[in-house]
Coordinates of C-alpha atoms and ligand atoms in Angstrom, one line a residue:
X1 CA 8.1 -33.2 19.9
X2 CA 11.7 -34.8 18.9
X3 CA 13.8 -33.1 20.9
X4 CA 17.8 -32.6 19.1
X5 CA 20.7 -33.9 20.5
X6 CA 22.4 -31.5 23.0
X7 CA 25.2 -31.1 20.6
X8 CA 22.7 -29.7 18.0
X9 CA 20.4 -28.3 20.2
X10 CA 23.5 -26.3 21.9
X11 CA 24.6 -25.0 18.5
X12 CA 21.3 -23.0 18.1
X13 CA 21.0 -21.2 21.3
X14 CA 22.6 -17.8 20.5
X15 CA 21.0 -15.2 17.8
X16 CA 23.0 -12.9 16.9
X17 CA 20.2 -10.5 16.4
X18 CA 19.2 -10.5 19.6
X19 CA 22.5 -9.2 20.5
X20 CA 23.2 -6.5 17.7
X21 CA 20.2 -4.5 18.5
X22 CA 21.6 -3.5 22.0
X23 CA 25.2 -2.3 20.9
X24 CA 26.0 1.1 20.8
X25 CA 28.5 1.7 17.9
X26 CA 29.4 -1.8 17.9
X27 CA 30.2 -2.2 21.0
X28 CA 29.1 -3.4 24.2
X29 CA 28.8 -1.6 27.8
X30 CA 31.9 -3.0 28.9
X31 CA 35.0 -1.2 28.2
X32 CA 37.8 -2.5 30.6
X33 CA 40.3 0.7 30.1
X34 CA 37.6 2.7 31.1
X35 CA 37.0 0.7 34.0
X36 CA 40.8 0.8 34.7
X37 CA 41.2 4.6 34.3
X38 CA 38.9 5.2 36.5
X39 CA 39.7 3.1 39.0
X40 CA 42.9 4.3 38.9
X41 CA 42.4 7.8 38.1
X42 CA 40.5 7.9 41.7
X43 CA 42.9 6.6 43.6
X44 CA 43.5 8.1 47.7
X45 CA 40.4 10.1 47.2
X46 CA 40.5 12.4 50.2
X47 CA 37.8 12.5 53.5
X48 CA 35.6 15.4 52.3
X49 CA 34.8 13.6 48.6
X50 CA 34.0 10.6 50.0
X51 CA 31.6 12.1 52.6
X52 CA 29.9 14.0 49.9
X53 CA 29.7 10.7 48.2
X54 CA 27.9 9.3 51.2
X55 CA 25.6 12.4 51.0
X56 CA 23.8 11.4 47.5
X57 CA 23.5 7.6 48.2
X58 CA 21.4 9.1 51.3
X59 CA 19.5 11.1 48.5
X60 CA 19.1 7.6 47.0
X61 CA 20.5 8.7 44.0
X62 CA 22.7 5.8 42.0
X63 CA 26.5 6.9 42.1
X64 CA 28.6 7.5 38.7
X65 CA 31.2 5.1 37.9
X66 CA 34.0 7.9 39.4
X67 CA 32.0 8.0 42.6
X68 CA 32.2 4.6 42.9
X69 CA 35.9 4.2 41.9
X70 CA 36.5 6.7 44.9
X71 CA 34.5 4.7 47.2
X72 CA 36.7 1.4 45.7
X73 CA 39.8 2.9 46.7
X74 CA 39.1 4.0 50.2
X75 CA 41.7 3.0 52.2
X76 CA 41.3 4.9 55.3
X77 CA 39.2 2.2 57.8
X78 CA 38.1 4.6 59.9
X79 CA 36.0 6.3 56.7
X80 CA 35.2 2.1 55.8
X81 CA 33.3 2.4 59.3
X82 CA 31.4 5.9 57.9
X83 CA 30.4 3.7 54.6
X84 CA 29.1 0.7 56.7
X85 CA 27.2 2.6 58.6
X86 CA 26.0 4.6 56.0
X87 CA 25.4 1.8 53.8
X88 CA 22.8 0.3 56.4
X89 CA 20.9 4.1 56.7
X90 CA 20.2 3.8 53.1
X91 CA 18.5 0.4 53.6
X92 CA 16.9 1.2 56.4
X93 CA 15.6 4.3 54.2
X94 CA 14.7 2.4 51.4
X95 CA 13.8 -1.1 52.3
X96 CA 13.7 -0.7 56.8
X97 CA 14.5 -3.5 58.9
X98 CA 13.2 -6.5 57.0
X99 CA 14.8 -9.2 55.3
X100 CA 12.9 -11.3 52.1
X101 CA 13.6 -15.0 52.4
X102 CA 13.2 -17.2 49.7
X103 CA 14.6 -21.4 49.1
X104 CA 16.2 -22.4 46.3
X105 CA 15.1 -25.2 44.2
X106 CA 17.3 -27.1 41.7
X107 CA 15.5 -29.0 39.0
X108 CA 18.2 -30.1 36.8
X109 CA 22.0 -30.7 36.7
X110 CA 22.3 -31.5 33.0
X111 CA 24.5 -29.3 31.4
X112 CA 26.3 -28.6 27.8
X113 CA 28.2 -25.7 28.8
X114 CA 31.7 -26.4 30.7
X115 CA 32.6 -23.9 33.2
X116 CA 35.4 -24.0 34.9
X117 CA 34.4 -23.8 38.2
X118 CA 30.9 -25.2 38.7
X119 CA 30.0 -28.8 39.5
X120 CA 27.3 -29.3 36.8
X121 CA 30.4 -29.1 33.5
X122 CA 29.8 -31.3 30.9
X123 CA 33.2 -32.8 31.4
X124 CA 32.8 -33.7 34.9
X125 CA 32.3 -36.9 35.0
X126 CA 32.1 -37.4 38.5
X127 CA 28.4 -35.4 38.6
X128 CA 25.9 -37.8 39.2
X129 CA 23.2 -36.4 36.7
X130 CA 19.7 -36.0 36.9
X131 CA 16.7 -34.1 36.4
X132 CA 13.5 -33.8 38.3
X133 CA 10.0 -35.3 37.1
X134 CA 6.7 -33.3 37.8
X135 CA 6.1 -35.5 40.8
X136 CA 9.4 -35.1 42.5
X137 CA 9.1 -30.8 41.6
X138 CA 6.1 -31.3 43.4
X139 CA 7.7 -33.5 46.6
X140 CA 10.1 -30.9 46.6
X141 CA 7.7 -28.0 47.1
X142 CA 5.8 -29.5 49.4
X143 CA 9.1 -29.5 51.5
X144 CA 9.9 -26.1 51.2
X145 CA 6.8 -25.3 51.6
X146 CA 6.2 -26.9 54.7
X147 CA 9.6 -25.2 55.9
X148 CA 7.4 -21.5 56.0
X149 CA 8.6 -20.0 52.4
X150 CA 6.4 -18.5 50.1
X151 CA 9.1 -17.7 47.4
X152 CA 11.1 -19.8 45.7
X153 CA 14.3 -19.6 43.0
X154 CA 14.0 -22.7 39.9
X155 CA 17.7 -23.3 38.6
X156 CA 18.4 -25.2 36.2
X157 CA 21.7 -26.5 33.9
X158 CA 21.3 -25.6 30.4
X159 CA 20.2 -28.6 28.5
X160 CA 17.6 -29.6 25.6
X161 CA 15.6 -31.6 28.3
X162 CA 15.8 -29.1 30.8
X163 CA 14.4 -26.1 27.7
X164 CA 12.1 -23.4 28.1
X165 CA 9.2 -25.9 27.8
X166 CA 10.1 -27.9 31.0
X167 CA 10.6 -24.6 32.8
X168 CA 7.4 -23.3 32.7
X169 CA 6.1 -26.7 33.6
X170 CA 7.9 -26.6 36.3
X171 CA 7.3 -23.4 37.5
X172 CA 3.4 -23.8 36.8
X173 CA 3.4 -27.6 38.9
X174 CA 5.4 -25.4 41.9
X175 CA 2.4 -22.9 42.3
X176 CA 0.1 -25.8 41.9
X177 CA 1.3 -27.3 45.5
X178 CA -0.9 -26.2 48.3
X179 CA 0.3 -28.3 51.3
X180 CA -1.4 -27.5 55.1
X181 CA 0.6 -25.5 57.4
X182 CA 2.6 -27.3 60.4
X183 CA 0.4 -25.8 63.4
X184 CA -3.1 -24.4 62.8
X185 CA -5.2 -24.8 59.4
X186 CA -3.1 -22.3 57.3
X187 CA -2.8 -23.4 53.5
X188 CA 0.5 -22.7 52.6
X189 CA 2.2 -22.3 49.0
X190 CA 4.5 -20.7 46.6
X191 CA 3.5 -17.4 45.9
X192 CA 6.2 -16.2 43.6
X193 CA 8.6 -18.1 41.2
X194 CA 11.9 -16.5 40.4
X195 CA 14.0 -17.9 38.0
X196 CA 18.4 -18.4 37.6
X197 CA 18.4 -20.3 34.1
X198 CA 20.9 -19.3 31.1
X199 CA 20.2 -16.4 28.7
X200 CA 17.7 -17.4 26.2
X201 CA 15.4 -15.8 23.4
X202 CA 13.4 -13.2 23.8
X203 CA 10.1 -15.4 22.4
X204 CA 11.3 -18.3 25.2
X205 CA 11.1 -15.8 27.7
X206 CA 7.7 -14.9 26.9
X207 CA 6.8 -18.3 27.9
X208 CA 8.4 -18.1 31.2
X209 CA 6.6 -14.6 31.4
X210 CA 3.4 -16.4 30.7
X211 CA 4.0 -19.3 33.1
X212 CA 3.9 -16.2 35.6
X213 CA 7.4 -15.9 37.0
X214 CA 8.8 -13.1 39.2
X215 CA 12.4 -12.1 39.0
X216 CA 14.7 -13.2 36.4
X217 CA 18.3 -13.6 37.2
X218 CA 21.5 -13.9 35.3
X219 CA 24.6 -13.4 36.8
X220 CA 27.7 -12.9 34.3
X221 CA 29.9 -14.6 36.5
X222 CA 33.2 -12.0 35.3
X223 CA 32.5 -8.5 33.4
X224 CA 36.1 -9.2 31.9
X225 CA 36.1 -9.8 28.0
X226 CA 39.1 -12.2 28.0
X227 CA 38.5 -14.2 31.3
X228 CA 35.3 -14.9 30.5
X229 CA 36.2 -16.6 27.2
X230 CA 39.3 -18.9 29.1
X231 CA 36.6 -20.1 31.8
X232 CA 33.8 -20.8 29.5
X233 CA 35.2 -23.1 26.6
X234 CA 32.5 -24.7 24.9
X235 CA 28.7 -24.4 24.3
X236 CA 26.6 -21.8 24.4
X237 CA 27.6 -19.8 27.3
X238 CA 31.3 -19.2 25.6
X239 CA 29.4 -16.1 24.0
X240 CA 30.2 -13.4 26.7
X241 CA 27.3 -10.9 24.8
X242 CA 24.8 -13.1 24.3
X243 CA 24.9 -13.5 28.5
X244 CA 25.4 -9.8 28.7
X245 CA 22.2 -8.9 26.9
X246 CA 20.6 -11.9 28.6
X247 CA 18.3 -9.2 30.7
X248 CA 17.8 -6.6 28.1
X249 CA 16.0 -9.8 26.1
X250 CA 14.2 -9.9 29.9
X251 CA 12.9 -6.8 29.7
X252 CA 12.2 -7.0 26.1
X253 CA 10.1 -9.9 26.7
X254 CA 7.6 -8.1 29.4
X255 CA 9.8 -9.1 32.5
X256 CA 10.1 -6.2 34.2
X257 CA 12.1 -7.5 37.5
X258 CA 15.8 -8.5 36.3
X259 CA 18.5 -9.4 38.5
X260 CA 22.1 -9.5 37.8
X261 CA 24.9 -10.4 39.7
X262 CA 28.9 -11.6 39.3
X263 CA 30.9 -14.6 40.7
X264 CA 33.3 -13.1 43.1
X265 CA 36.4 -15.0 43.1
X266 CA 37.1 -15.2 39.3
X267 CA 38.5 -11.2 39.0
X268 CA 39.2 -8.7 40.5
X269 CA 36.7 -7.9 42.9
X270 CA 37.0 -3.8 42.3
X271 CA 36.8 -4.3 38.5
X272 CA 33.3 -6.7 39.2
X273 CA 31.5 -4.1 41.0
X274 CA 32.1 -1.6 38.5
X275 CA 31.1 -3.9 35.5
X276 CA 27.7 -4.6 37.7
X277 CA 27.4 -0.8 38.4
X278 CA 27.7 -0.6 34.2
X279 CA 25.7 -3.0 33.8
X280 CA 22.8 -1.1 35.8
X281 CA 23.4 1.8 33.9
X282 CA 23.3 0.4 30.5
X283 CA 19.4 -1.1 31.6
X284 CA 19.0 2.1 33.0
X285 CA 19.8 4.1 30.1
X286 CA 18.1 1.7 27.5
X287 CA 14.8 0.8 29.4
X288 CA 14.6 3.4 32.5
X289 CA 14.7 0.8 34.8
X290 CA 17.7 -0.9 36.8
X291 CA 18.2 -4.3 38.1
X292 CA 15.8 -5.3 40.8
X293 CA 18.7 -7.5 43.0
X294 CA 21.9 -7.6 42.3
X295 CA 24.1 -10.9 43.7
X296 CA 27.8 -11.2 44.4
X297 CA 27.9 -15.0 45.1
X298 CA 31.5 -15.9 46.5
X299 CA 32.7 -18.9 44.2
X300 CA 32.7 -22.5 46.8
X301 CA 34.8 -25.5 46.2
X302 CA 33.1 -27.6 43.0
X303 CA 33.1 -31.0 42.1
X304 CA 36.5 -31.7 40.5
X305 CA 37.3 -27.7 39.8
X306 CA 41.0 -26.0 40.9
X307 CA 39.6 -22.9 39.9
X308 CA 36.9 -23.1 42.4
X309 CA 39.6 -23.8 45.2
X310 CA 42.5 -21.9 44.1
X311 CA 41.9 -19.0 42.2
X312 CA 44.0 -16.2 42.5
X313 CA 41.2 -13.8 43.1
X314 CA 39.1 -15.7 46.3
X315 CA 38.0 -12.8 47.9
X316 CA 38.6 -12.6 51.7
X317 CA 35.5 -11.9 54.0
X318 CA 36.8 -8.3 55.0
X319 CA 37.0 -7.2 51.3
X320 CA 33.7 -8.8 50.7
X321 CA 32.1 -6.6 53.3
X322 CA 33.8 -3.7 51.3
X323 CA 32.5 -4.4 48.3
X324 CA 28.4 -5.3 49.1
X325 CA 29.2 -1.9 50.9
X326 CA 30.0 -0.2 47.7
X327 CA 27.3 -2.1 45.8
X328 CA 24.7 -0.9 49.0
X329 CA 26.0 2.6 48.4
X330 CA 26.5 2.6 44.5
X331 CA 22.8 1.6 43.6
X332 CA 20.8 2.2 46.7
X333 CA 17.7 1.1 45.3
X334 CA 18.3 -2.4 44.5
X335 CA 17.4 -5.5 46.3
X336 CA 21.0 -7.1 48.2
X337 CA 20.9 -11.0 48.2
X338 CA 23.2 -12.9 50.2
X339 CA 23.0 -16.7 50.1
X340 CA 23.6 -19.8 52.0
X341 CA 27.1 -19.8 50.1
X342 CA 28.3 -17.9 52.9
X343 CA 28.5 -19.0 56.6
X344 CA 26.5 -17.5 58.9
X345 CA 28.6 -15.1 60.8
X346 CA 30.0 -13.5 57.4
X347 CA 26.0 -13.7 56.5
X348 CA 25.5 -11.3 59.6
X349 CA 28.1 -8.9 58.9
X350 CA 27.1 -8.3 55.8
X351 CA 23.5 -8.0 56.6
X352 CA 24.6 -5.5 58.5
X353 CA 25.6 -3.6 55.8
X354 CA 22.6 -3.4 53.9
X355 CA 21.7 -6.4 52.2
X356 CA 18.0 -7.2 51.6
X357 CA 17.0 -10.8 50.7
X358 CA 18.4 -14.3 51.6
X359 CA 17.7 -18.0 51.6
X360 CA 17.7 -20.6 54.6
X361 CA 17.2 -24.4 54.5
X362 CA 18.8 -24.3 51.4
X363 CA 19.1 -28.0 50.0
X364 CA 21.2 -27.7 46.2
X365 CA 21.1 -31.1 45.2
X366 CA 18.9 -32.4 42.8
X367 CA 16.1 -33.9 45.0
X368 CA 17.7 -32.5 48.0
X369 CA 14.8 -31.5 49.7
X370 CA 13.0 -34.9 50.0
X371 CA 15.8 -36.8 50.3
X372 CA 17.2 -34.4 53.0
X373 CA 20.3 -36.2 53.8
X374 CA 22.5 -35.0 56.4
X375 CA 25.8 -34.1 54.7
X376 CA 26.8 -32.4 51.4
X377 CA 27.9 -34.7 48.4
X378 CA 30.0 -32.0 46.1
X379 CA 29.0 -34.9 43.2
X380 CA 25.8 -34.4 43.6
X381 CA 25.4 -30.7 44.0
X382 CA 26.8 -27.7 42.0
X383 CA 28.8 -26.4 45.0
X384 CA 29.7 -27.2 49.0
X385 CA 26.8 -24.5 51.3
X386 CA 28.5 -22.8 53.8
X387 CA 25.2 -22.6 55.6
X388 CA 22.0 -25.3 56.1
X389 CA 20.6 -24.1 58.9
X390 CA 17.1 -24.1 59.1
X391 CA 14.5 -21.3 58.3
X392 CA 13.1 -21.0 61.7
X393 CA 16.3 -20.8 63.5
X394 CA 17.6 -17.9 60.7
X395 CA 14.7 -16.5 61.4
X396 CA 14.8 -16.0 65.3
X397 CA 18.3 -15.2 65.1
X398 CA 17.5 -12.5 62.8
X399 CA 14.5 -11.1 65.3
X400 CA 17.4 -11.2 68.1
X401 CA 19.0 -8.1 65.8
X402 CA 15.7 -6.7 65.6
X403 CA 15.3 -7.5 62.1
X404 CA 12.0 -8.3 60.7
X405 CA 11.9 -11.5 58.3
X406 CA 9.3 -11.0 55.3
X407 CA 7.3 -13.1 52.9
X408 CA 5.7 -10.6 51.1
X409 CA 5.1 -11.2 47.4
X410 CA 2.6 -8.6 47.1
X411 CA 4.8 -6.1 44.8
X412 CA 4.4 -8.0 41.4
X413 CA 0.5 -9.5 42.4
X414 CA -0.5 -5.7 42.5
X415 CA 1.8 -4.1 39.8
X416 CA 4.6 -3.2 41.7
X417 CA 7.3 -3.9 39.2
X418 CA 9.9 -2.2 36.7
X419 CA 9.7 1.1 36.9
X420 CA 6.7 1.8 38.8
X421 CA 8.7 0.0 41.9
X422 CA 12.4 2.1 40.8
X423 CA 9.8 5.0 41.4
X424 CA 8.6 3.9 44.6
X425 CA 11.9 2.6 45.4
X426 CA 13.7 5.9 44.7
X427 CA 11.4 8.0 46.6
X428 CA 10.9 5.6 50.1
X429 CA 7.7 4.2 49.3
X430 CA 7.8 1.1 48.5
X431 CA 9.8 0.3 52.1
X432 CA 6.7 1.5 53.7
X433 CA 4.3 -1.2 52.1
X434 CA 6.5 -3.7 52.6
X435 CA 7.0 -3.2 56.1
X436 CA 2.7 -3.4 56.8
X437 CA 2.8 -6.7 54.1
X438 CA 6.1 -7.9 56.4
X439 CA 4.3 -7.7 59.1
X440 CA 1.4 -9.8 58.1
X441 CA 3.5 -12.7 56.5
X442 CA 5.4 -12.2 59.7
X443 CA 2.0 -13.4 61.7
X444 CA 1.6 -15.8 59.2
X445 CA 4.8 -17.8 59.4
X446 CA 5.0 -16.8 63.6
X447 CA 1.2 -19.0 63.5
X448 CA 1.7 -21.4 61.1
X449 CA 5.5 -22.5 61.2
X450 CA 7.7 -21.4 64.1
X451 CA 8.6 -23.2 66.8
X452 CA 7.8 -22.2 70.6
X453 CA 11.4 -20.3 70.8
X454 CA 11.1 -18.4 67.6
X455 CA 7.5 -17.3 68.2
X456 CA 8.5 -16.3 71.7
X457 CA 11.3 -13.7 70.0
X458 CA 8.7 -13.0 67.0
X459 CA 5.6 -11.9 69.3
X460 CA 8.3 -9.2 70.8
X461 CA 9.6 -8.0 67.4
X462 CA 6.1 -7.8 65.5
X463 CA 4.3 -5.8 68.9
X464 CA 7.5 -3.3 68.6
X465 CA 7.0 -2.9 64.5
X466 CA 2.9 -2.4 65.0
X467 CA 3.4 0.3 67.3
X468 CA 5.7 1.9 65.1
X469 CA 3.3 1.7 62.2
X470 CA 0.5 3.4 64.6
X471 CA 2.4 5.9 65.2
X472 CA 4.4 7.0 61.7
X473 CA 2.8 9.6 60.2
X474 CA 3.1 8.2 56.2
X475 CA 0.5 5.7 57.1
X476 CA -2.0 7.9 59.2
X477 CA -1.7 10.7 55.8
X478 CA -2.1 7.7 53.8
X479 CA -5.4 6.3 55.1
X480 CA -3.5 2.9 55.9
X481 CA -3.2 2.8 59.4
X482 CA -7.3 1.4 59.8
X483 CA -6.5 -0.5 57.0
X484 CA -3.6 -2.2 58.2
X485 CA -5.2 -3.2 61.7
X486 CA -8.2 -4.5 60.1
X487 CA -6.1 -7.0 58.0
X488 CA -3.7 -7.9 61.2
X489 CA -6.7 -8.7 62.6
X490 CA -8.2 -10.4 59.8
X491 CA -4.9 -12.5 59.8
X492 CA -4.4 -13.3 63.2
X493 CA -8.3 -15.1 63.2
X494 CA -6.6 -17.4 59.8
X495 CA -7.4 -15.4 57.1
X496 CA -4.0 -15.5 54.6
X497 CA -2.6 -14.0 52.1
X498 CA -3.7 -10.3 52.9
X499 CA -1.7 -7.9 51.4
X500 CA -1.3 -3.7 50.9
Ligands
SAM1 N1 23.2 -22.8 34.5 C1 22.7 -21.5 34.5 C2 23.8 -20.5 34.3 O1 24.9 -20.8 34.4 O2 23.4 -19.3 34.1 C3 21.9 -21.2 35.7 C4 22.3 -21.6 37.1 S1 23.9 -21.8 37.7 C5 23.4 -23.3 38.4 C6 23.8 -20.5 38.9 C7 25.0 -19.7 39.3 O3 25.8 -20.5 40.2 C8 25.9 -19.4 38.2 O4 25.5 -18.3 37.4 C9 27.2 -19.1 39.0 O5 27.4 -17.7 39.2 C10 27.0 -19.8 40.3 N2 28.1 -20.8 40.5 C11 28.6 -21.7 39.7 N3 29.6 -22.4 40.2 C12 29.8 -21.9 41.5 C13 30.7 -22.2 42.6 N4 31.6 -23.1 42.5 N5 30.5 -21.5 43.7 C14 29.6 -20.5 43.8 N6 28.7 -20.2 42.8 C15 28.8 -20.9 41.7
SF4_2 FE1 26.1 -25.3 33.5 FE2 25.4 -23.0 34.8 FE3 27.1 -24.7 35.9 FE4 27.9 -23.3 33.8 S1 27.3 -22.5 35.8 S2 28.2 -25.5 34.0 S3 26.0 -23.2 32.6 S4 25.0 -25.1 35.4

């Protein structure tokens, strides 16, 4: 099919339809007086409201915007060491001890949209373009794949070659790779395709529904009206509610799992948590379900962009702690995800504090993967990583702070998505599969993939997390605990891809 001309193409994107149907009144979700009124109105909340605060995200209950605003405005760093610790109870509750990983992969850098601060503008002429054939998506995989992962993130620019059409292509030749494990005769693969593409109809995101992806993610980069406009002059992405409604259109199309997130860096960082607390509410409210991650990527030095380098609102890695704290505490029954954006000693702390998924190996480059060269070339990436470590070494220093690494994609194989996971979620349920499925993708990866050191820290960790599951009561009431050996078992002879 003739394809138009990215000009043409780009003037098409956006229905207003698809837009109007979600206003309330008129108006969007997004009303930055409230958002100042309350964040001022809660200003030097005192010890006792704040604690009672901390009560109902234990409850896993999601706060209200004025809860949050209090929690915003703490200033007291003694409480700050109440919410940390408070923010990683309420993982621990809902999720445990285990961390999802997954690998990025980016297919495309062609772009019509010009950002300010990304790599991939139009207007930078310094980006080396290009976008991946079906052989190279399928190079690529085999990499990440043979690296451990089982899930994986497509990105793409947004571009007439890079539409809806080639992303379900892609999506469908990255499960297609089956590629033998490293040690031992596992078959490993891509069991779950997320995707971070730009806001598109809801018929096109049927197709991606139908090419069988996950999770898909947006972020809105700023919640503010005004700023958005200034840093996103041209092409399709200068409409700040067509991006907004970009996951309503999600769930609308039959993809249950949306994520959302904001660039931190751009705005204020207070007034960007409480548009992504908004945000949740407003899915909330018009489909009863929330977002199932939210991000809070820090903005990195870009190809040719000041505002990547020196905008006034960079946020500094003690505020950043702060504010995934408020996020862990706000909506305590989303997924976290920190990425290789951040080095790995900020990566930790904020771990710490309650985050649940994160990517290692991480190659951003168009054909990164199998080219695998040893430094980062801003012109030919979106942004500078401020982590490549490997997955095996992520994953034994994460073992060392007893923190159990998981590649289960079992949730959305066995219907465990949208609201049926919220309810899970809300009630500590869904925590309790995942840690049995964690611990069989654990044996999995410790078999197949990790080296003599990692396995040595693993075979500790996973002994200490099956005698726990002997011995919790959930699973014994539940009929799992028989269940669960019998597929450990099962697993540990070569059998793969058992899940609960
Ligand atoms: N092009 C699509 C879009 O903009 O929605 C999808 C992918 S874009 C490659 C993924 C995300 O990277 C953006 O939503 C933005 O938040 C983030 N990003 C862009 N420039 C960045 C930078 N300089 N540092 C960190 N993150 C950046
Ligand atoms: Fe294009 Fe996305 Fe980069 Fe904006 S953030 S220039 S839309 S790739």
């Amino acid at each position: 099919m003739l394809k138009l001309k990215p000009k043409e193409w780009a003037k098409q994107v956006v229905k207003q339809d698809e837009i109007d149907k979600y206003l309330i009144n008129g108006k969007d979700f997004i009303d930055e007086e409230t958002i100042f009124d309350k964040l001022d109105k809660n200003q030097n909340p005192d010890r006792e409201e704040i604690r009672a605060i901390l009560q109902k995200s234990l409850a896993i209950k999601r706060l209200d915007p004025d809860e949050t605003a209090a929690l915003l405005n703490v200033k007291d760093e003694e409480l700050w060491e109440e919410m940390y610790e408070t923010a990683l109870e309420v993982k621990k509750k809902v999720y445990d001890n285990r961390i999802v990983f997954f690998a990025p992969l980016y297919c495309s850098n062609l772009c019509v949209n010009n950002c300010v601060y990304c790599g991939f503008r139009k207007d930078n002429s310094q980006e080396r373009r290009r976008i991946l054939t079906m052989d190279e998506v399928k190079e690529e995989t085999r990499h990440v794949v043979g690296e451990g992962h089982k899930r994986m993130i497509v990105v793409y620019g947004e571009h007439p070659l890079s539409d809806v059409d080639y992303m379900a292509e892609t999506i469908k030749t990255v499960y297609s790779v089956k590629e033998k494990s490293k040690y031992g005769d596992g078959i490993g693969n891509i069991r779950r395709v997320n995707v971070n593409a730009a806001p598109m109809s809801t018929a096109d995101l049927r197709k991606l529904w139908e090419a069988g992806i996950g999770t898909f993610q947006v972020f809105q980069e700023t919640y503010n009206h005004k700023l958005y406009n200034e840093l996103h002059p041209s092409g399709p992405k200068a409409d700040y509610r067509w991006r907004l409604y970009a996951l309503h259109r999600a769930m609308d199309a039959g993809i249950d799992d949306v994520a959302i997130g904001a660039l931190f860096g751009l705005y204020d960082w207070r007034f960007e948590v409480m548009g992504l607390l908004y945000h949740t509410i407003d899915l909330e409210t018009q489909f009863g379900i929330g977002p199932h991650t939210i991000s809070f990527p820090r903005l990195n030095p870009a190809g040719g962009s000041e505002v990547s380098r020196n905008s006034k609102y960079l946020v500094n890695d003690q505020d950043f702690k702060k504010l995934v704290t408020v996020l862990r505490l706000s909506v305590p029954y989303t997924g976290l995800i920190i990425t290789a954006r951040e080095k790995p000693d900020i990566k930790r702390e904020v771990i710490k504090v309650g985050c649940t998924q994160t990517d290692a190996s991480t190659r951003i480059d168009i054909g990164g993967y199998t080219e695998a060269s040893k430094s980062q070339d801003e012109n030919k990436q979106q942004f500078l990583l401020g982590e490549t470590r490997r997955l095996d070494e992520v994953i034994r220093k994460l073992a060392e702070m007893d923190m159990i690494t998981s590649f289960c994609t079992a949730g959305y194989r066995c219907g465990r998505t949208g609201d049926k996971i919220m309810g899970l979620l809300e009630n500590c349920v869904e925590g309790k599969f995942c840690k049995l499925n964690a611990v069989l993708t654990y044996r999995e990866y410790l078999d197949d993939y990790a080296s003599e050191e990692t396995r040595r820290v693993g075979e500790r960790l996973i002994q200490k997390e099956i005698e726990e599951i002997k011995n919790m009561p959930f699973y014994k009431e539940h009929k799992l605990t028989q269940k669960f050996v019998d597929y450990y078992e099962r697993v540990a002879n070569g059998k793969r891809d058992l899940y609960l």
